mmCIF file of C-alpha atoms in Angstrom:
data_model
loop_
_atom_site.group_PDB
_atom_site.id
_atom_site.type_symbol
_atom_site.label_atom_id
_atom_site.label_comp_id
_atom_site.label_asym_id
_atom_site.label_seq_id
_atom_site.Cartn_x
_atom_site.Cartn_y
_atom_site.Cartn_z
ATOM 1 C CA UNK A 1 6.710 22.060 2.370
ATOM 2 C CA UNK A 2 3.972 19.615 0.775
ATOM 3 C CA UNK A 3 3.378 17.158 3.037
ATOM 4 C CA UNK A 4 4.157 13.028 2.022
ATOM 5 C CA UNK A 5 1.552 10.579 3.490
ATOM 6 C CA UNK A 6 2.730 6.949 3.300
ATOM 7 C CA UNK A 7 -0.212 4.719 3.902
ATOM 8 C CA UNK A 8 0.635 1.123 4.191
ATOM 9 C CA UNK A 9 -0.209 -2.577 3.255
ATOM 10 C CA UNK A 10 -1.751 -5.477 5.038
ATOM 11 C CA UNK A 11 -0.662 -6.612 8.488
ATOM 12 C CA UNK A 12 1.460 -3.601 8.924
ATOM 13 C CA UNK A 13 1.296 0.101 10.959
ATOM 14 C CA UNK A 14 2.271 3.425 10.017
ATOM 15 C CA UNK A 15 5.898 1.778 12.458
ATOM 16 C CA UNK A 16 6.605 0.112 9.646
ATOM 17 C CA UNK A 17 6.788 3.035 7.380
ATOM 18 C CA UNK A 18 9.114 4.694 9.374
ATOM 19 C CA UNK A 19 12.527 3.661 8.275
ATOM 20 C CA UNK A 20 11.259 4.827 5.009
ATOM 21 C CA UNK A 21 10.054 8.279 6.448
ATOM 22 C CA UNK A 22 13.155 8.760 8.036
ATOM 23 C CA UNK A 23 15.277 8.493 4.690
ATOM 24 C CA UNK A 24 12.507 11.699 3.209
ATOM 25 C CA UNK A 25 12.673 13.453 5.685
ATOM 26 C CA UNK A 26 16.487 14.115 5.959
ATOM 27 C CA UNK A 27 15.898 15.379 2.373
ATOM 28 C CA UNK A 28 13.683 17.966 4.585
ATOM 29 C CA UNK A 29 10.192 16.779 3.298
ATOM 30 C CA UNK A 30 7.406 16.571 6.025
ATOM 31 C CA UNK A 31 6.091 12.547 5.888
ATOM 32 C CA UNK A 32 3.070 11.430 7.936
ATOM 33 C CA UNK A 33 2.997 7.620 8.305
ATOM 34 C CA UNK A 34 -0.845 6.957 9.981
ATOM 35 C CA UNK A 35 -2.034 4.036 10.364
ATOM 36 C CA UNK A 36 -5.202 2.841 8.890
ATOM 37 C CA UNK A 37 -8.366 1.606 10.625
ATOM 38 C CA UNK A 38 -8.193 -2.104 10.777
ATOM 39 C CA UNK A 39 -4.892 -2.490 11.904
ATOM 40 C CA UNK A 40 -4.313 -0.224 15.375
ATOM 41 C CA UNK A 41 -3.583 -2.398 17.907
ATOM 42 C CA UNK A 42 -7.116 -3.002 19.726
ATOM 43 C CA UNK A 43 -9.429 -2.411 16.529
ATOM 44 C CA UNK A 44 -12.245 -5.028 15.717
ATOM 45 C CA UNK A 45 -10.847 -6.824 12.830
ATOM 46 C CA UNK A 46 -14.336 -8.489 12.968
ATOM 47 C CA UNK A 47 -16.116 -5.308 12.016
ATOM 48 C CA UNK A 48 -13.603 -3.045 10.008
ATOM 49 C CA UNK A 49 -14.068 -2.962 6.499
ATOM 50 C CA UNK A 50 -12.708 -0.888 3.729
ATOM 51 C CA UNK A 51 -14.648 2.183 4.028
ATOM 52 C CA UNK A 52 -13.440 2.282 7.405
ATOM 53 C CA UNK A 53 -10.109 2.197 6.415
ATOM 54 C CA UNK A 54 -10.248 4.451 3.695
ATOM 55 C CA UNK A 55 -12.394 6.795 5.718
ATOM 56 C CA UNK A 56 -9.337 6.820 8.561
ATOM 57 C CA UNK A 57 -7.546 8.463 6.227
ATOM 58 C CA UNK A 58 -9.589 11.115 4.912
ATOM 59 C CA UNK A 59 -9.883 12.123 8.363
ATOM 60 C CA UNK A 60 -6.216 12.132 8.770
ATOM 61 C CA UNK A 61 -5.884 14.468 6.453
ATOM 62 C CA UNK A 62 -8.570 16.759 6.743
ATOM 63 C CA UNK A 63 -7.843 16.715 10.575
ATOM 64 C CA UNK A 64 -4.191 17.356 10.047
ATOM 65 C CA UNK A 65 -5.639 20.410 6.939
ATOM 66 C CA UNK A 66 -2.965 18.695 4.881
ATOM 67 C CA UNK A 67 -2.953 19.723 1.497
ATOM 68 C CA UNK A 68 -1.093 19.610 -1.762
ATOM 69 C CA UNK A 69 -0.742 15.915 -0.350
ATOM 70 C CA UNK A 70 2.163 13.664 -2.086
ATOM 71 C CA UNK A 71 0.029 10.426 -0.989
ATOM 72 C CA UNK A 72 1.740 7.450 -1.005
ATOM 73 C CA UNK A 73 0.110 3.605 -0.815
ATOM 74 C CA UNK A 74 2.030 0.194 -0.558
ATOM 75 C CA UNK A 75 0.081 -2.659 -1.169
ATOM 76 C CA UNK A 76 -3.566 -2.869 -0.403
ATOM 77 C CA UNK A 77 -2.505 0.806 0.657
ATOM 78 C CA UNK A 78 -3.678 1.316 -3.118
ATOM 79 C CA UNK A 79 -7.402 0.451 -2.072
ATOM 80 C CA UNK A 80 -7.161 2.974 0.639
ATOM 81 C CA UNK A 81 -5.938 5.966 -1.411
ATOM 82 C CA UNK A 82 -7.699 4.982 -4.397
ATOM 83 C CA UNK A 83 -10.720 6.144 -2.506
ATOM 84 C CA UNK A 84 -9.459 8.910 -0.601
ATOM 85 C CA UNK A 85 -7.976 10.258 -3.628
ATOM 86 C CA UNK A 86 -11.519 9.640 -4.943
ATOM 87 C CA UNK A 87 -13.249 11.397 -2.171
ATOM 88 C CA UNK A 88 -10.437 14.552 -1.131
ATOM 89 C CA UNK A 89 -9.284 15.037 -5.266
ATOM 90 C CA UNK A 90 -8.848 19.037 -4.146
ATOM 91 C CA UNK A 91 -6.278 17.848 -1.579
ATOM 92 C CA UNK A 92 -4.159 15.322 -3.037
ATOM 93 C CA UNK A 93 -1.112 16.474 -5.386
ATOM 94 C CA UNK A 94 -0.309 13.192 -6.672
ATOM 95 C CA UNK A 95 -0.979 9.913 -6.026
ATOM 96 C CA UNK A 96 2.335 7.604 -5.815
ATOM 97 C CA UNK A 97 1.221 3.450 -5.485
ATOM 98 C CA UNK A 98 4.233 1.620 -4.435
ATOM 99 C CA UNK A 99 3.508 -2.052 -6.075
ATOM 100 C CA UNK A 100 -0.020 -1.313 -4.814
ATOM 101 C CA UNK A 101 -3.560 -2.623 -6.232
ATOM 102 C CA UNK A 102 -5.214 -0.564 -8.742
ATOM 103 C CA UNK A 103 -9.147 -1.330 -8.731
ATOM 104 C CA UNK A 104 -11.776 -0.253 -10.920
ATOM 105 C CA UNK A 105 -15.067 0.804 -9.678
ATOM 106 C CA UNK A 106 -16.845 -2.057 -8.014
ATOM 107 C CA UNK A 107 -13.613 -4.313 -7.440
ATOM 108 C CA UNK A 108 -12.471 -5.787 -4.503
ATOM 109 C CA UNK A 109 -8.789 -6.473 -3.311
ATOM 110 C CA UNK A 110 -9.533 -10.388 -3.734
ATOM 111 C CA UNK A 111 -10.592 -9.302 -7.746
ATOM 112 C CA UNK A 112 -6.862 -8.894 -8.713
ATOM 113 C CA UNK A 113 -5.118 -11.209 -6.065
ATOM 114 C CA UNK A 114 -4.485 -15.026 -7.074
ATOM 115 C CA UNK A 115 -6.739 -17.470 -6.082
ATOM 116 C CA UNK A 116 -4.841 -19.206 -3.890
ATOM 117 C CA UNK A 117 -4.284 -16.377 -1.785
ATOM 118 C CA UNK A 118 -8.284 -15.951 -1.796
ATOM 119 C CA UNK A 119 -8.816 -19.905 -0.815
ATOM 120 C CA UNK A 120 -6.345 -19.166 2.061
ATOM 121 C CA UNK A 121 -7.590 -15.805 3.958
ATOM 122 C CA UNK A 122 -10.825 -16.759 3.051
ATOM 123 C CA UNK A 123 -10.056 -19.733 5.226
ATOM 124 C CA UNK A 124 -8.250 -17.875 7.932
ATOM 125 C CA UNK A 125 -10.867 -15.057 8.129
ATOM 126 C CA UNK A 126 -12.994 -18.274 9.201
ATOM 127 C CA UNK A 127 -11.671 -19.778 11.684
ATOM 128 C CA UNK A 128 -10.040 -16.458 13.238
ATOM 129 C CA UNK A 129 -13.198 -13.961 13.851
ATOM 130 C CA UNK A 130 -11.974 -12.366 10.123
ATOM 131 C CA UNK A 131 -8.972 -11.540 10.946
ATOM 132 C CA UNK A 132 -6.284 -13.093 8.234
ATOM 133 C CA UNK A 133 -2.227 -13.606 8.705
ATOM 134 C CA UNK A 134 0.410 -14.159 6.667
ATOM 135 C CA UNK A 135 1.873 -17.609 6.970
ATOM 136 C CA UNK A 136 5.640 -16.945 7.506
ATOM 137 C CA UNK A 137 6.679 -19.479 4.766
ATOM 138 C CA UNK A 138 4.669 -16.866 1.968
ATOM 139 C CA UNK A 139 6.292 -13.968 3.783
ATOM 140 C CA UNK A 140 9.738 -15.518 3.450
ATOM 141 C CA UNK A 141 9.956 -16.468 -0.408
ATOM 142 C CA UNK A 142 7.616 -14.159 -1.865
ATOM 143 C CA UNK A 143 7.363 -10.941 0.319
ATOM 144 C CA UNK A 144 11.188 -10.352 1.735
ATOM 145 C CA UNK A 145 13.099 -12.946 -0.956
ATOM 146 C CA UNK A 146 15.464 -10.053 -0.926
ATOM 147 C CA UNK A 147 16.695 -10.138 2.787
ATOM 148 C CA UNK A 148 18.194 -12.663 4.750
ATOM 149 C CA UNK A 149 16.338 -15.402 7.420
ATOM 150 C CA UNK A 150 17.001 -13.507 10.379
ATOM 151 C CA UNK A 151 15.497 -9.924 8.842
ATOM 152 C CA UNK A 152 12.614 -11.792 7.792
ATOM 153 C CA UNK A 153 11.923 -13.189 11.242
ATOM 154 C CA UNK A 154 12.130 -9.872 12.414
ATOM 155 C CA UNK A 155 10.037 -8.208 10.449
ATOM 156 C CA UNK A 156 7.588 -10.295 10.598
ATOM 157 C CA UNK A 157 7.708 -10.517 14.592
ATOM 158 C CA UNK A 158 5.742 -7.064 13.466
ATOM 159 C CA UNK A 159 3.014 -7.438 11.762
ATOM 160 C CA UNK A 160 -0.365 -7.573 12.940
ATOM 161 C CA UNK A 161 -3.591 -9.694 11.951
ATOM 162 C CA UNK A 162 -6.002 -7.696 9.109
ATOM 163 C CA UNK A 163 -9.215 -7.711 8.977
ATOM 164 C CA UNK A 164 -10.349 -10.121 5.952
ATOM 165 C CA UNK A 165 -13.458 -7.548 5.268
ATOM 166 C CA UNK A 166 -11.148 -4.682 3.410
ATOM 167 C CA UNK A 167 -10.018 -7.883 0.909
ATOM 168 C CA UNK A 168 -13.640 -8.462 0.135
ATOM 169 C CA UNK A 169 -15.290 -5.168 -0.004
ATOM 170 C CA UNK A 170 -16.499 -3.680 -3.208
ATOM 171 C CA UNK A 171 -14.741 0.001 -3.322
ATOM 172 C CA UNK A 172 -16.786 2.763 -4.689
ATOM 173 C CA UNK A 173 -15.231 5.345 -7.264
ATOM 174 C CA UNK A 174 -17.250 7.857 -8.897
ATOM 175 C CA UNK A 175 -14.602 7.917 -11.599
ATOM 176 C CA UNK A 176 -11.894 5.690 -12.782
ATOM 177 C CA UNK A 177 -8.980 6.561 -11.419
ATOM 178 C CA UNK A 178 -7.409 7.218 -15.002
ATOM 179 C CA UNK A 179 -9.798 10.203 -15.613
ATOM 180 C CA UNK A 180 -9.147 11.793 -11.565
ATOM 181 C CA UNK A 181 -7.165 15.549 -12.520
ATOM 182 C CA UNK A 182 -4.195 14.380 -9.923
ATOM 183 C CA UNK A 183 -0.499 13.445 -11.299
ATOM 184 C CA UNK A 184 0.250 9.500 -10.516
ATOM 185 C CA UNK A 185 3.470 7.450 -10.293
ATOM 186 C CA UNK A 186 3.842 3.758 -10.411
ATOM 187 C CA UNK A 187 7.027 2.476 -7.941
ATOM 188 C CA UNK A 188 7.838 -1.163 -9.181
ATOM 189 C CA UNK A 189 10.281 -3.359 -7.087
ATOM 190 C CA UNK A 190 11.329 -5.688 -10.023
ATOM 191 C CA UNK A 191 11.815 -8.902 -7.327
ATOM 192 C CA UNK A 192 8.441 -8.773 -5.846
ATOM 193 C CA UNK A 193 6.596 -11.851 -6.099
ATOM 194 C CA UNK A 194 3.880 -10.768 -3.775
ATOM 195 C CA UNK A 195 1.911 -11.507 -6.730
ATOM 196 C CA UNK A 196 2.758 -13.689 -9.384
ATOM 197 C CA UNK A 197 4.595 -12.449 -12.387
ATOM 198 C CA UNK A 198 1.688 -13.863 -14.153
ATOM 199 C CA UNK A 199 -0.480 -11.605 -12.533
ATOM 200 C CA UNK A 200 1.855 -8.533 -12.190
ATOM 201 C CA UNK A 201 1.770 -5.575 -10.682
ATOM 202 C CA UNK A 202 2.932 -3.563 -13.417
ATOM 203 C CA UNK A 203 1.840 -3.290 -16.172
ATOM 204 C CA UNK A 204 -1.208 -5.004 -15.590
ATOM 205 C CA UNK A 205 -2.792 -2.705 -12.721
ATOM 206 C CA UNK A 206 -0.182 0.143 -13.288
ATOM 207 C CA UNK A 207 -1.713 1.030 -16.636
ATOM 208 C CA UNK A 208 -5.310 1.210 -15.161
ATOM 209 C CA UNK A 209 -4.329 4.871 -13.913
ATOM 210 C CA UNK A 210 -3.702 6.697 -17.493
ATOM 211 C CA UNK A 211 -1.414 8.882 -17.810
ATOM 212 C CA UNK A 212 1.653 7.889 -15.316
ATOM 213 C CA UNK A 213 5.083 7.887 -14.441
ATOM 214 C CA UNK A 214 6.848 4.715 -13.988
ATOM 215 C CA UNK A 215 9.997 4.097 -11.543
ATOM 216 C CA UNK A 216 11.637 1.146 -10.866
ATOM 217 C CA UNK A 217 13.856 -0.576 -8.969
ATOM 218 C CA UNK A 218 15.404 -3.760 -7.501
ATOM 219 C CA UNK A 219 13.747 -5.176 -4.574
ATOM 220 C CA UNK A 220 11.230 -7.530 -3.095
ATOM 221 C CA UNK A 221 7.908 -6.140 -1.874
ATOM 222 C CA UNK A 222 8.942 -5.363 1.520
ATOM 223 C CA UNK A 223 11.401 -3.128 0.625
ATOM 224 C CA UNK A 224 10.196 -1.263 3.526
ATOM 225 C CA UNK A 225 12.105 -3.614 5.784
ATOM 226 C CA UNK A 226 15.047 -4.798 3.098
ATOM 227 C CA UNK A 227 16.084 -1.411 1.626
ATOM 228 C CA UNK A 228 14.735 1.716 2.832
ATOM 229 C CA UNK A 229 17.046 3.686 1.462
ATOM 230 C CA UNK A 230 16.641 2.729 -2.267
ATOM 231 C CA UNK A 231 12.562 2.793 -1.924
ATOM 232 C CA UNK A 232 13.163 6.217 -0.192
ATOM 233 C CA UNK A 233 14.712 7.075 -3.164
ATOM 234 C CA UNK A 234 12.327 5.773 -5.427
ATOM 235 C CA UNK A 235 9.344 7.277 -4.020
ATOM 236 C CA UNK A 236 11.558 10.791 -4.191
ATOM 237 C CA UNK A 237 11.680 9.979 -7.763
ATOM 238 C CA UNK A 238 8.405 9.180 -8.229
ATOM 239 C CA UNK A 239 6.270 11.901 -5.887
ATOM 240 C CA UNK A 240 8.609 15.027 -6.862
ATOM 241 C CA UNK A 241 7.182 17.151 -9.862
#
């Protein structure tokens, strides 16, 4: 069975990814849900940057021999297998980003995220030894608008502080992503507001990949938390030949 590696966002664990998992796997896939470096309880959010974090995950796989890999990124989970896609391309079957950033060569996170959001972790990352939260009110009405006040609390009692260095970081591609010989889906939760819908997710880092295959669905960006189920079913749809 090719294996499904679901690499989260920001604040979060591979935990989180879990409810998810658990939906794929009674459809008898094998799912891996790692976390990346950065966010393991105990790592120096001071110190971790992006090619830490994407690096955490080529070793993952290679230390796992995991090939024909469904890879799967929510988030600024697209950063991370942007570049491992980049640096394993033998390994990886198809690349699946789940409302995920998109870069180009050169681009940091903080390049495609509002400014607002760059004023504020920039801020944070300050004052915190670079380590950035999520204010609860931004998690509420833009991350989980689709759940109710006490799931939101919840989930949020879960995430973890990130370290401000994989927003700011400059990844390194020796190709754009468009011209890498692996298949690539686009998942696209039509509620998110994560981002702006001014600055969407799709189509405006979506169509940076090429040739793709688009699936949608209604749901806010956390639809990790809100509706596993569906996004199970989405990323099915989306990561199957």
């Amino acid at each position: 069975m090719e294996p499904y590696v679901l690499v989260h966002g920001a604040w979060h664990t591979g935990a989180e990814m879990e409810a998810v998992a658990a939906h794929l796997r009674k459809k008898g896939y094998l799912v891996h849900c790692p976390t990346v470096a950065g966010n393991n309880r105990g790592d120096d959010r001071a110190k971790i940057g992006l090619e830490d974090a994407i690096g955490s995950i080529v070793s993952y796989i290679e230390g796992n021999d995991l090939r024909n890999v469904r890879l799967i990124g929510h988030s600024y989970g697209g950063m991370v297998i942007s570049g491992v896609a980049d640096r394993l391309t033998d390994r990886i079957r198809r690349l699946v980003y789940v409302n995920a950033f998109v870069p180009l060569d050169g681009q940091c996170l903080n390049d495609m995220a509002p400014p607002h959001y760059v004023s504020l972790f920039d801020t944070m990352a300050a004052a915190n030894n670079n380590a950035v939260m999520l204010p609860f009110e931004i998690w509420r009405e833009a991350f989980i608008n689709d759940a109710d006040l006490d799931l939101a609390k919840s989930a949020y009692a879960k995430l973890n502080p990130h370290p401000n260095n994989t927003f700011t970081d400059k990844i390194t591609l020796k190709r754009p992503l468009a011209e890498l010989s692996v298949s690539k889906s686009y998942v696209n939760c039509r509620q998110d507001i994560s981002l702006p819908h001014s600055l969407p997710w799709h189509p405006r880092l979506s169509e940076r990949l090429g040739l793709f295959r688009l699936v949608e669905c209604d749901g806010s960006h956390e639809m990790f938390f809100s509706n596993p189920a569906r996004l199970a079913q989405a990323i099915e749809e989306a990561a199957r030949d």
